Amino acid sequence: MTVLDNRALNRATLARQLLLDRTDVPVIDAVARLGGLQAQEPQEPFVGLWSRLHGFDPAELSEDLIQRRVVRTHLMRRTVHLVTADDALAWRARHDAMLRQRVLGVYRGELEGTDLDELAAAGRAAMADGRPRSMTELARELADRWPTPGPRALGEMLMALVPVAQLPPRGVWRTKAGVRNAPLSSLLGREIDPLSPDGTDPVGQALVRRYLAAFGPAASADLRAWCGLAGLPAAVAALRDELITFRDERGRELLDLPDAPRPDPGTPAPVRFLPAFDNAILGFQDRTRIIDDAHRGLSVAGARVVLVDGRVAATWTVEEGTVTVTPLGRLSRAERAEVAEEGRALAAFLSDKESHRVQISGSPR
């Protein structure tokens, strides 16, 4: 079985994550191709798409949100993701059990004895009036009936039980707004796709294909780390005949789609600035293809990172129009120059071209 080293896996990931070459596709197509963007920090997807699309216009993503072509909803790993409306409807039921179990993993004691089906029905009934609510508002409305769990535990479970999406202006470019939730089906005018009644798992199989298209080659453990679902072995088994396999340097079996891009490991990788919690890093259990184990904590701490030669090599922040880059190790003069050039472009994007200032630690502007 062919062994793919980390550099080969890195270039494959960059290609599928649109980080080798910026592409010319509509925003909604990019969101679909990437399998969604992690979006608990509402403004971060704008940088993620700027790094991936030629001439990205943030107004296009804002309009897609306003027109409900894309939505912000709890999905993979019970984190807020920006996904297409079609994917939200197709994938939500398949994530229901995981969402419920993850809330119970935190609040099992508070929710002990609570009839979750009854709670779900009450939550749906309360939201049937069409008025958007925050999680806390919905919990307070039902607190008289369920006083024991407390508003936090009750609200978190309601958000897992009742499929909802966060309404704009939350997530709109340069807009600060609190979370207001509306039922996903009423928001989109379509019912959520039900699970298959015959015991097959077409949604799980679709998730496997979509994951490999956006992140492969990858191991089953990587797939689980991305979606948070434990029940995909049957889906993988059903697809075995249409997949190809490799090994990584650790000996793990890697799955892939036959025709997916696997560039030559020597392909140059441009500098790219990634937002906090970008799935190009978080979408794997083994993240060594893109970040050293010594820096793995950055990927879950919300640090914004810079890719140099395809790997995390620095962090970045922005304040008063200046993008400040802090290398994690030594950068060559040529690498600093490339980081500075991309940093100036980012500063211009974030400031409507009012600033092109970039500062790299240990180097002049």
JSON list of N, CA and C in Angstrom, two decimals, residues 72-137:
[
{"chain": "A", "resi": 72, "resn": "ARG", "atom": "N", "xyz": [-26.08, 29.80, 9.83]},
{"chain": "A", "resi": 72, "resn": "ARG", "atom": "CA", "xyz": [-25.20, 29.55, 10.97]},
{"chain": "A", "resi": 72, "resn": "ARG", "atom": "C", "xyz": [-25.96, 28.64, 11.94]},
{"chain": "A", "resi": 73, "resn": "THR", "atom": "N", "xyz": [-25.43, 27.46, 12.20]},
{"chain": "A", "resi": 73, "resn": "THR", "atom": "CA", "xyz": [-26.15, 26.52, 13.03]},
{"chain": "A", "resi": 73, "resn": "THR", "atom": "C", "xyz": [-25.17, 25.58, 13.73]},
{"chain": "A", "resi": 74, "resn": "HIS", "atom": "N", "xyz": [-25.57, 25.04, 14.88]},
{"chain": "A", "resi": 74, "resn": "HIS", "atom": "CA", "xyz": [-24.76, 24.02, 15.54]},
{"chain": "A", "resi": 74, "resn": "HIS", "atom": "C", "xyz": [-24.84, 22.73, 14.74]},
{"chain": "A", "resi": 75, "resn": "LEU", "atom": "N", "xyz": [-23.69, 22.20, 14.39]},
{"chain": "A", "resi": 75, "resn": "LEU", "atom": "CA", "xyz": [-23.69, 20.99, 13.58]},
{"chain": "A", "resi": 75, "resn": "LEU", "atom": "C", "xyz": [-22.46, 20.15, 13.94]},
{"chain": "A", "resi": 76, "resn": "MET", "atom": "N", "xyz": [-21.48, 20.07, 13.09]},
{"chain": "A", "resi": 76, "resn": "MET", "atom": "CA", "xyz": [-20.32, 19.22, 13.36]},
{"chain": "A", "resi": 76, "resn": "MET", "atom": "C", "xyz": [-19.69, 19.58, 14.70]},
{"chain": "A", "resi": 77, "resn": "ARG", "atom": "N", "xyz": [-19.42, 18.53, 15.50]},
{"chain": "A", "resi": 77, "resn": "ARG", "atom": "CA", "xyz": [-18.77, 18.67, 16.81]},
{"chain": "A", "resi": 77, "resn": "ARG", "atom": "C", "xyz": [-19.56, 19.56, 17.77]},
{"chain": "A", "resi": 78, "resn": "ARG", "atom": "N", "xyz": [-20.82, 19.83, 17.47]},
{"chain": "A", "resi": 78, "resn": "ARG", "atom": "CA", "xyz": [-21.68, 20.75, 18.24]},
{"chain": "A", "resi": 78, "resn": "ARG", "atom": "C", "xyz": [-21.07, 22.14, 18.32]},
{"chain": "A", "resi": 79, "resn": "THR", "atom": "N", "xyz": [-20.38, 22.54, 17.27]},
{"chain": "A", "resi": 79, "resn": "THR", "atom": "CA", "xyz": [-19.89, 23.91, 17.17]},
{"chain": "A", "resi": 79, "resn": "THR", "atom": "C", "xyz": [-20.68, 24.62, 16.08]},
{"chain": "A", "resi": 80, "resn": "VAL", "atom": "N", "xyz": [-20.68, 25.94, 16.15]},
{"chain": "A", "resi": 80, "resn": "VAL", "atom": "CA", "xyz": [-21.40, 26.73, 15.16]},
{"chain": "A", "resi": 80, "resn": "VAL", "atom": "C", "xyz": [-20.65, 26.65, 13.83]},
{"chain": "A", "resi": 81, "resn": "HIS", "atom": "N", "xyz": [-21.35, 26.23, 12.80]},
{"chain": "A", "resi": 81, "resn": "HIS", "atom": "CA", "xyz": [-20.77, 26.16, 11.46]},
{"chain": "A", "resi": 81, "resn": "HIS", "atom": "C", "xyz": [-21.61, 26.99, 10.50]},
{"chain": "A", "resi": 82, "resn": "LEU", "atom": "N", "xyz": [-20.93, 27.55, 9.54]},
{"chain": "A", "resi": 82, "resn": "LEU", "atom": "CA", "xyz": [-21.58, 28.22, 8.42]},
{"chain": "A", "resi": 82, "resn": "LEU", "atom": "C", "xyz": [-21.67, 27.20, 7.29]},
{"chain": "A", "resi": 83, "resn": "VAL", "atom": "N", "xyz": [-22.89, 26.80, 6.95]},
{"chain": "A", "resi": 83, "resn": "VAL", "atom": "CA", "xyz": [-23.10, 25.77, 5.93]},
{"chain": "A", "resi": 83, "resn": "VAL", "atom": "C", "xyz": [-24.18, 26.24, 4.97]},
{"chain": "A", "resi": 84, "resn": "THR", "atom": "N", "xyz": [-24.24, 25.60, 3.82]},
{"chain": "A", "resi": 84, "resn": "THR", "atom": "CA", "xyz": [-25.31, 25.93, 2.89]},
{"chain": "A", "resi": 84, "resn": "THR", "atom": "C", "xyz": [-26.65, 25.47, 3.48]},
{"chain": "A", "resi": 85, "resn": "ALA", "atom": "N", "xyz": [-27.72, 26.13, 3.05]},
{"chain": "A", "resi": 85, "resn": "ALA", "atom": "CA", "xyz": [-29.05, 25.73, 3.51]},
{"chain": "A", "resi": 85, "resn": "ALA", "atom": "C", "xyz": [-29.33, 24.28, 3.16]},
{"chain": "A", "resi": 86, "resn": "ASP", "atom": "N", "xyz": [-28.93, 23.87, 1.97]},
{"chain": "A", "resi": 86, "resn": "ASP", "atom": "CA", "xyz": [-29.17, 22.48, 1.56]},
{"chain": "A", "resi": 86, "resn": "ASP", "atom": "C", "xyz": [-28.46, 21.50, 2.49]},
{"chain": "A", "resi": 87, "resn": "ASP", "atom": "N", "xyz": [-27.20, 21.81, 2.84]},
{"chain": "A", "resi": 87, "resn": "ASP", "atom": "CA", "xyz": [-26.47, 20.90, 3.72]},
{"chain": "A", "resi": 87, "resn": "ASP", "atom": "C", "xyz": [-27.06, 20.90, 5.13]},
{"chain": "A", "resi": 88, "resn": "ALA", "atom": "N", "xyz": [-27.49, 22.05, 5.61]},
{"chain": "A", "resi": 88, "resn": "ALA", "atom": "CA", "xyz": [-28.10, 22.10, 6.94]},
{"chain": "A", "resi": 88, "resn": "ALA", "atom": "C", "xyz": [-29.31, 21.20, 7.02]},
{"chain": "A", "resi": 89, "resn": "LEU", "atom": "N", "xyz": [-30.16, 21.25, 6.01]},
{"chain": "A", "resi": 89, "resn": "LEU", "atom": "CA", "xyz": [-31.36, 20.42, 6.01]},
{"chain": "A", "resi": 89, "resn": "LEU", "atom": "C", "xyz": [-31.03, 18.94, 5.83]},
{"chain": "A", "resi": 90, "resn": "ALA", "atom": "N", "xyz": [-30.04, 18.65, 5.01]},
{"chain": "A", "resi": 90, "resn": "ALA", "atom": "CA", "xyz": [-29.69, 17.26, 4.73]},
{"chain": "A", "resi": 90, "resn": "ALA", "atom": "C", "xyz": [-28.95, 16.60, 5.89]},
{"chain": "A", "resi": 91, "resn": "TRP", "atom": "N", "xyz": [-28.15, 17.36, 6.63]},
{"chain": "A", "resi": 91, "resn": "TRP", "atom": "CA", "xyz": [-27.26, 16.79, 7.63]},
{"chain": "A", "resi": 91, "resn": "TRP", "atom": "C", "xyz": [-27.80, 16.85, 9.06]},
{"chain": "A", "resi": 92, "resn": "ARG", "atom": "N", "xyz": [-28.76, 17.73, 9.34]},
{"chain": "A", "resi": 92, "resn": "ARG", "atom": "CA", "xyz": [-29.12, 17.99, 10.74]},
{"chain": "A", "resi": 92, "resn": "ARG", "atom": "C", "xyz": [-29.63, 16.74, 11.47]},
{"chain": "A", "resi": 93, "resn": "ALA", "atom": "N", "xyz": [-30.54, 15.98, 10.87]},
{"chain": "A", "resi": 93, "resn": "ALA", "atom": "CA", "xyz": [-31.09, 14.82, 11.57]},
{"chain": "A", "resi": 93, "resn": "ALA", "atom": "C", "xyz": [-30.00, 13.80, 11.89]},
{"chain": "A", "resi": 94, "resn": "ARG", "atom": "N", "xyz": [-29.01, 13.67, 11.01]},
{"chain": "A", "resi": 94, "resn": "ARG", "atom": "CA", "xyz": [-27.92, 12.71, 11.23]},
{"chain": "A", "resi": 94, "resn": "ARG", "atom": "C", "xyz": [-27.06, 13.12, 12.42]},
{"chain": "A", "resi": 95, "resn": "HIS", "atom": "N", "xyz": [-27.08, 14.41, 12.79]},
{"chain": "A", "resi": 95, "resn": "HIS", "atom": "CA", "xyz": [-26.29, 14.90, 13.92]},
{"chain": "A", "resi": 95, "resn": "HIS", "atom": "C", "xyz": [-27.09, 14.97, 15.22]},
{"chain": "A", "resi": 96, "resn": "ASP", "atom": "N", "xyz": [-28.38, 14.69, 15.18]},
{"chain": "A", "resi": 96, "resn": "ASP", "atom": "CA", "xyz": [-29.23, 14.88, 16.36]},
{"chain": "A", "resi": 96, "resn": "ASP", "atom": "C", "xyz": [-28.70, 14.15, 17.59]},
{"chain": "A", "resi": 97, "resn": "ALA", "atom": "N", "xyz": [-28.44, 12.85, 17.45]},
{"chain": "A", "resi": 97, "resn": "ALA", "atom": "CA", "xyz": [-28.02, 12.06, 18.60]},
{"chain": "A", "resi": 97, "resn": "ALA", "atom": "C", "xyz": [-26.70, 12.57, 19.17]},
{"chain": "A", "resi": 98, "resn": "MET", "atom": "N", "xyz": [-25.76, 12.93, 18.30]},
{"chain": "A", "resi": 98, "resn": "MET", "atom": "CA", "xyz": [-24.48, 13.45, 18.77]},
{"chain": "A", "resi": 98, "resn": "MET", "atom": "C", "xyz": [-24.67, 14.76, 19.53]},
{"chain": "A", "resi": 99, "resn": "LEU", "atom": "N", "xyz": [-25.51, 15.67, 19.00]},
{"chain": "A", "resi": 99, "resn": "LEU", "atom": "CA", "xyz": [-25.73, 16.94, 19.67]},
{"chain": "A", "resi": 99, "resn": "LEU", "atom": "C", "xyz": [-26.32, 16.73, 21.06]},
{"chain": "A", "resi": 100, "resn": "ARG", "atom": "N", "xyz": [-27.27, 15.83, 21.15]},
{"chain": "A", "resi": 100, "resn": "ARG", "atom": "CA", "xyz": [-27.90, 15.54, 22.44]},
{"chain": "A", "resi": 100, "resn": "ARG", "atom": "C", "xyz": [-26.88, 14.95, 23.42]},
{"chain": "A", "resi": 101, "resn": "GLN", "atom": "N", "xyz": [-26.08, 13.99, 22.96]},
{"chain": "A", "resi": 101, "resn": "GLN", "atom": "CA", "xyz": [-25.12, 13.34, 23.85]},
{"chain": "A", "resi": 101, "resn": "GLN", "atom": "C", "xyz": [-24.03, 14.28, 24.32]},
{"chain": "A", "resi": 102, "resn": "ARG", "atom": "N", "xyz": [-23.63, 15.20, 23.48]},
{"chain": "A", "resi": 102, "resn": "ARG", "atom": "CA", "xyz": [-22.58, 16.13, 23.89]},
{"chain": "A", "resi": 102, "resn": "ARG", "atom": "C", "xyz": [-23.07, 17.10, 24.96]},
{"chain": "A", "resi": 103, "resn": "VAL", "atom": "N", "xyz": [-24.34, 17.51, 24.88]},
{"chain": "A", "resi": 103, "resn": "VAL", "atom": "CA", "xyz": [-24.89, 18.34, 25.95]},
{"chain": "A", "resi": 103, "resn": "VAL", "atom": "C", "xyz": [-25.00, 17.52, 27.24]},
{"chain": "A", "resi": 104, "resn": "LEU", "atom": "N", "xyz": [-25.47, 16.29, 27.12]},
{"chain": "A", "resi": 104, "resn": "LEU", "atom": "CA", "xyz": [-25.56, 15.44, 28.31]},
{"chain": "A", "resi": 104, "resn": "LEU", "atom": "C", "xyz": [-24.19, 15.19, 28.92]},
{"chain": "A", "resi": 105, "resn": "GLY", "atom": "N", "xyz": [-23.15, 15.14, 28.09]},
{"chain": "A", "resi": 105, "resn": "GLY", "atom": "CA", "xyz": [-21.81, 14.94, 28.61]},
{"chain": "A", "resi": 105, "resn": "GLY", "atom": "C", "xyz": [-21.37, 16.05, 29.54]},
{"chain": "A", "resi": 106, "resn": "VAL", "atom": "N", "xyz": [-21.95, 17.24, 29.38]},
{"chain": "A", "resi": 106, "resn": "VAL", "atom": "CA", "xyz": [-21.61, 18.38, 30.23]},
{"chain": "A", "resi": 106, "resn": "VAL", "atom": "C", "xyz": [-22.63, 18.56, 31.35]},
{"chain": "A", "resi": 107, "resn": "TYR", "atom": "N", "xyz": [-23.90, 18.33, 31.06]},
{"chain": "A", "resi": 107, "resn": "TYR", "atom": "CA", "xyz": [-24.97, 18.67, 32.00]},
{"chain": "A", "resi": 107, "resn": "TYR", "atom": "C", "xyz": [-25.81, 17.45, 32.43]},
{"chain": "A", "resi": 108, "resn": "ARG", "atom": "N", "xyz": [-25.23, 16.28, 32.42]},
{"chain": "A", "resi": 108, "resn": "ARG", "atom": "CA", "xyz": [-26.01, 15.08, 32.75]},
{"chain": "A", "resi": 108, "resn": "ARG", "atom": "C", "xyz": [-26.64, 15.18, 34.14]},
{"chain": "A", "resi": 109, "resn": "GLY", "atom": "N", "xyz": [-25.89, 15.66, 35.11]},
{"chain": "A", "resi": 109, "resn": "GLY", "atom": "CA", "xyz": [-26.43, 15.77, 36.46]},
{"chain": "A", "resi": 109, "resn": "GLY", "atom": "C", "xyz": [-27.61, 16.72, 36.53]},
{"chain": "A", "resi": 110, "resn": "GLU", "atom": "N", "xyz": [-27.47, 17.89, 35.91]},
{"chain": "A", "resi": 110, "resn": "GLU", "atom": "CA", "xyz": [-28.55, 18.88, 35.95]},
{"chain": "A", "resi": 110, "resn": "GLU", "atom": "C", "xyz": [-29.80, 18.40, 35.22]},
{"chain": "A", "resi": 111, "resn": "LEU", "atom": "N", "xyz": [-29.61, 17.60, 34.18]},
{"chain": "A", "resi": 111, "resn": "LEU", "atom": "CA", "xyz": [-30.73, 17.17, 33.34]},
{"chain": "A", "resi": 111, "resn": "LEU", "atom": "C", "xyz": [-31.27, 15.80, 33.72]},
{"chain": "A", "resi": 112, "resn": "GLU", "atom": "N", "xyz": [-30.73, 15.21, 34.78]},
{"chain": "A", "resi": 112, "resn": "GLU", "atom": "CA", "xyz": [-31.18, 13.89, 35.18]},
{"chain": "A", "resi": 112, "resn": "GLU", "atom": "C", "xyz": [-32.69, 13.91, 35.48]},
{"chain": "A", "resi": 113, "resn": "GLY", "atom": "N", "xyz": [-33.39, 12.96, 34.91]},
{"chain": "A", "resi": 113, "resn": "GLY", "atom": "CA", "xyz": [-34.82, 12.87, 35.12]},
{"chain": "A", "resi": 113, "resn": "GLY", "atom": "C", "xyz": [-35.66, 13.70, 34.17]},
{"chain": "A", "resi": 114, "resn": "THR", "atom": "N", "xyz": [-35.02, 14.50, 33.33]},
{"chain": "A", "resi": 114, "resn": "THR", "atom": "CA", "xyz": [-35.76, 15.32, 32.36]},
{"chain": "A", "resi": 114, "resn": "THR", "atom": "C", "xyz": [-36.15, 14.48, 31.16]},
{"chain": "A", "resi": 115, "resn": "ASP", "atom": "N", "xyz": [-37.42, 14.50, 30.80]},
{"chain": "A", "resi": 115, "resn": "ASP", "atom": "CA", "xyz": [-37.89, 13.80, 29.61]},
{"chain": "A", "resi": 115, "resn": "ASP", "atom": "C", "xyz": [-37.53, 14.65, 28.40]},
{"chain": "A", "resi": 116, "resn": "LEU", "atom": "N", "xyz": [-36.51, 14.22, 27.67]},
{"chain": "A", "resi": 116, "resn": "LEU", "atom": "CA", "xyz": [-35.98, 15.04, 26.59]},
{"chain": "A", "resi": 116, "resn": "LEU", "atom": "C", "xyz": [-36.96, 15.15, 25.42]},
{"chain": "A", "resi": 117, "resn": "ASP", "atom": "N", "xyz": [-37.72, 14.11, 25.16]},
{"chain": "A", "resi": 117, "resn": "ASP", "atom": "CA", "xyz": [-38.72, 14.20, 24.09]},
{"chain": "A", "resi": 117, "resn": "ASP", "atom": "C", "xyz": [-39.80, 15.22, 24.45]},
{"chain": "A", "resi": 118, "resn": "GLU", "atom": "N", "xyz": [-40.19, 15.22, 25.71]},
{"chain": "A", "resi": 118, "resn": "GLU", "atom": "CA", "xyz": [-41.19, 16.19, 26.17]},
{"chain": "A", "resi": 118, "resn": "GLU", "atom": "C", "xyz": [-40.62, 17.61, 26.10]},
{"chain": "A", "resi": 119, "resn": "LEU", "atom": "N", "xyz": [-39.36, 17.75, 26.48]},
{"chain": "A", "resi": 119, "resn": "LEU", "atom": "CA", "xyz": [-38.71, 19.06, 26.42]},
{"chain": "A", "resi": 119, "resn": "LEU", "atom": "C", "xyz": [-38.61, 19.55, 24.98]},
{"chain": "A", "resi": 120, "resn": "ALA", "atom": "N", "xyz": [-38.25, 18.65, 24.06]},
{"chain": "A", "resi": 120, "resn": "ALA", "atom": "CA", "xyz": [-38.15, 19.02, 22.65]},
{"chain": "A", "resi": 120, "resn": "ALA", "atom": "C", "xyz": [-39.50, 19.49, 22.12]},
{"chain": "A", "resi": 121, "resn": "ALA", "atom": "N", "xyz": [-40.57, 18.77, 22.47]},
{"chain": "A", "resi": 121, "resn": "ALA", "atom": "CA", "xyz": [-41.90, 19.16, 22.00]},
{"chain": "A", "resi": 121, "resn": "ALA", "atom": "C", "xyz": [-42.29, 20.53, 22.54]},
{"chain": "A", "resi": 122, "resn": "ALA", "atom": "N", "xyz": [-41.97, 20.79, 23.80]},
{"chain": "A", "resi": 122, "resn": "ALA", "atom": "CA", "xyz": [-42.29, 22.08, 24.39]},
{"chain": "A", "resi": 122, "resn": "ALA", "atom": "C", "xyz": [-41.49, 23.20, 23.73]},
{"chain": "A", "resi": 123, "resn": "GLY", "atom": "N", "xyz": [-40.23, 22.92, 23.41]},
{"chain": "A", "resi": 123, "resn": "GLY", "atom": "CA", "xyz": [-39.41, 23.92, 22.74]},
{"chain": "A", "resi": 123, "resn": "GLY", "atom": "C", "xyz": [-39.93, 24.25, 21.36]},
{"chain": "A", "resi": 124, "resn": "ARG", "atom": "N", "xyz": [-40.30, 23.22, 20.60]},
{"chain": "A", "resi": 124, "resn": "ARG", "atom": "CA", "xyz": [-40.86, 23.46, 19.27]},
{"chain": "A", "resi": 124, "resn": "ARG", "atom": "C", "xyz": [-42.17, 24.23, 19.35]},
{"chain": "A", "resi": 125, "resn": "ALA", "atom": "N", "xyz": [-42.99, 23.89, 20.32]},
{"chain": "A", "resi": 125, "resn": "ALA", "atom": "CA", "xyz": [-44.28, 24.59, 20.47]},
{"chain": "A", "resi": 125, "resn": "ALA", "atom": "C", "xyz": [-44.06, 26.06, 20.82]},
{"chain": "A", "resi": 126, "resn": "ALA", "atom": "N", "xyz": [-43.09, 26.32, 21.69]},
{"chain": "A", "resi": 126, "resn": "ALA", "atom": "CA", "xyz": [-42.83, 27.71, 22.08]},
{"chain": "A", "resi": 126, "resn": "ALA", "atom": "C", "xyz": [-42.35, 28.54, 20.90]},
{"chain": "A", "resi": 127, "resn": "MET", "atom": "N", "xyz": [-41.55, 27.93, 20.02]},
{"chain": "A", "resi": 127, "resn": "MET", "atom": "CA", "xyz": [-40.98, 28.67, 18.90]},
{"chain": "A", "resi": 127, "resn": "MET", "atom": "C", "xyz": [-41.89, 28.69, 17.68]},
{"chain": "A", "resi": 128, "resn": "ALA", "atom": "N", "xyz": [-43.03, 28.04, 17.78]},
{"chain": "A", "resi": 128, "resn": "ALA", "atom": "CA", "xyz": [-43.95, 27.99, 16.64]},
{"chain": "A", "resi": 128, "resn": "ALA", "atom": "C", "xyz": [-44.58, 29.33, 16.35]},
{"chain": "A", "resi": 129, "resn": "ASP", "atom": "N", "xyz": [-44.47, 30.30, 17.30]},
{"chain": "A", "resi": 129, "resn": "ASP", "atom": "CA", "xyz": [-45.06, 31.62, 17.05]},
{"chain": "A", "resi": 129, "resn": "ASP", "atom": "C", "xyz": [-44.23, 32.47, 16.10]},
{"chain": "A", "resi": 130, "resn": "GLY", "atom": "N", "xyz": [-43.05, 31.96, 15.70]},
{"chain": "A", "resi": 130, "resn": "GLY", "atom": "CA", "xyz": [-42.23, 32.66, 14.72]},
{"chain": "A", "resi": 130, "resn": "GLY", "atom": "C", "xyz": [-41.35, 33.75, 15.29]},
{"chain": "A", "resi": 131, "resn": "ARG", "atom": "N", "xyz": [-41.38, 33.98, 16.60]},
{"chain": "A", "resi": 131, "resn": "ARG", "atom": "CA", "xyz": [-40.56, 35.04, 17.19]},
{"chain": "A", "resi": 131, "resn": "ARG", "atom": "C", "xyz": [-39.17, 34.50, 17.49]},
{"chain": "A", "resi": 132, "resn": "PRO", "atom": "N", "xyz": [-38.13, 35.11, 16.92]},
{"chain": "A", "resi": 132, "resn": "PRO", "atom": "CA", "xyz": [-36.76, 34.65, 17.22]},
{"chain": "A", "resi": 132, "resn": "PRO", "atom": "C", "xyz": [-36.44, 34.84, 18.70]},
{"chain": "A", "resi": 133, "resn": "ARG", "atom": "N", "xyz": [-35.64, 33.94, 19.22]},
{"chain": "A", "resi": 133, "resn": "ARG", "atom": "CA", "xyz": [-35.28, 33.97, 20.63]},
{"chain": "A", "resi": 133, "resn": "ARG", "atom": "C", "xyz": [-33.81, 33.61, 20.81]},
{"chain": "A", "resi": 134, "resn": "SER", "atom": "N", "xyz": [-33.25, 34.12, 21.86]},
{"chain": "A", "resi": 134, "resn": "SER", "atom": "CA", "xyz": [-31.95, 33.62, 22.29]},
{"chain": "A", "resi": 134, "resn": "SER", "atom": "C", "xyz": [-32.15, 32.32, 23.05]},
{"chain": "A", "resi": 135, "resn": "MET", "atom": "N", "xyz": [-31.08, 31.60, 23.24]},
{"chain": "A", "resi": 135, "resn": "MET", "atom": "CA", "xyz": [-31.15, 30.36, 24.02]},
{"chain": "A", "resi": 135, "resn": "MET", "atom": "C", "xyz": [-31.67, 30.63, 25.42]},
{"chain": "A", "resi": 136, "resn": "THR", "atom": "N", "xyz": [-31.20, 31.70, 26.04]},
{"chain": "A", "resi": 136, "resn": "THR", "atom": "CA", "xyz": [-31.62, 32.02, 27.40]},
{"chain": "A", "resi": 136, "resn": "THR", "atom": "C", "xyz": [-33.09, 32.38, 27.46]},
{"chain": "A", "resi": 137, "resn": "GLU", "atom": "N", "xyz": [-33.57, 33.13, 26.48]},
{"chain": "A", "resi": 137, "resn": "GLU", "atom": "CA", "xyz": [-34.98, 33.50, 26.47]},
{"chain": "A", "resi": 137, "resn": "GLU", "atom": "C", "xyz": [-35.88, 32.27, 26.38]}
]
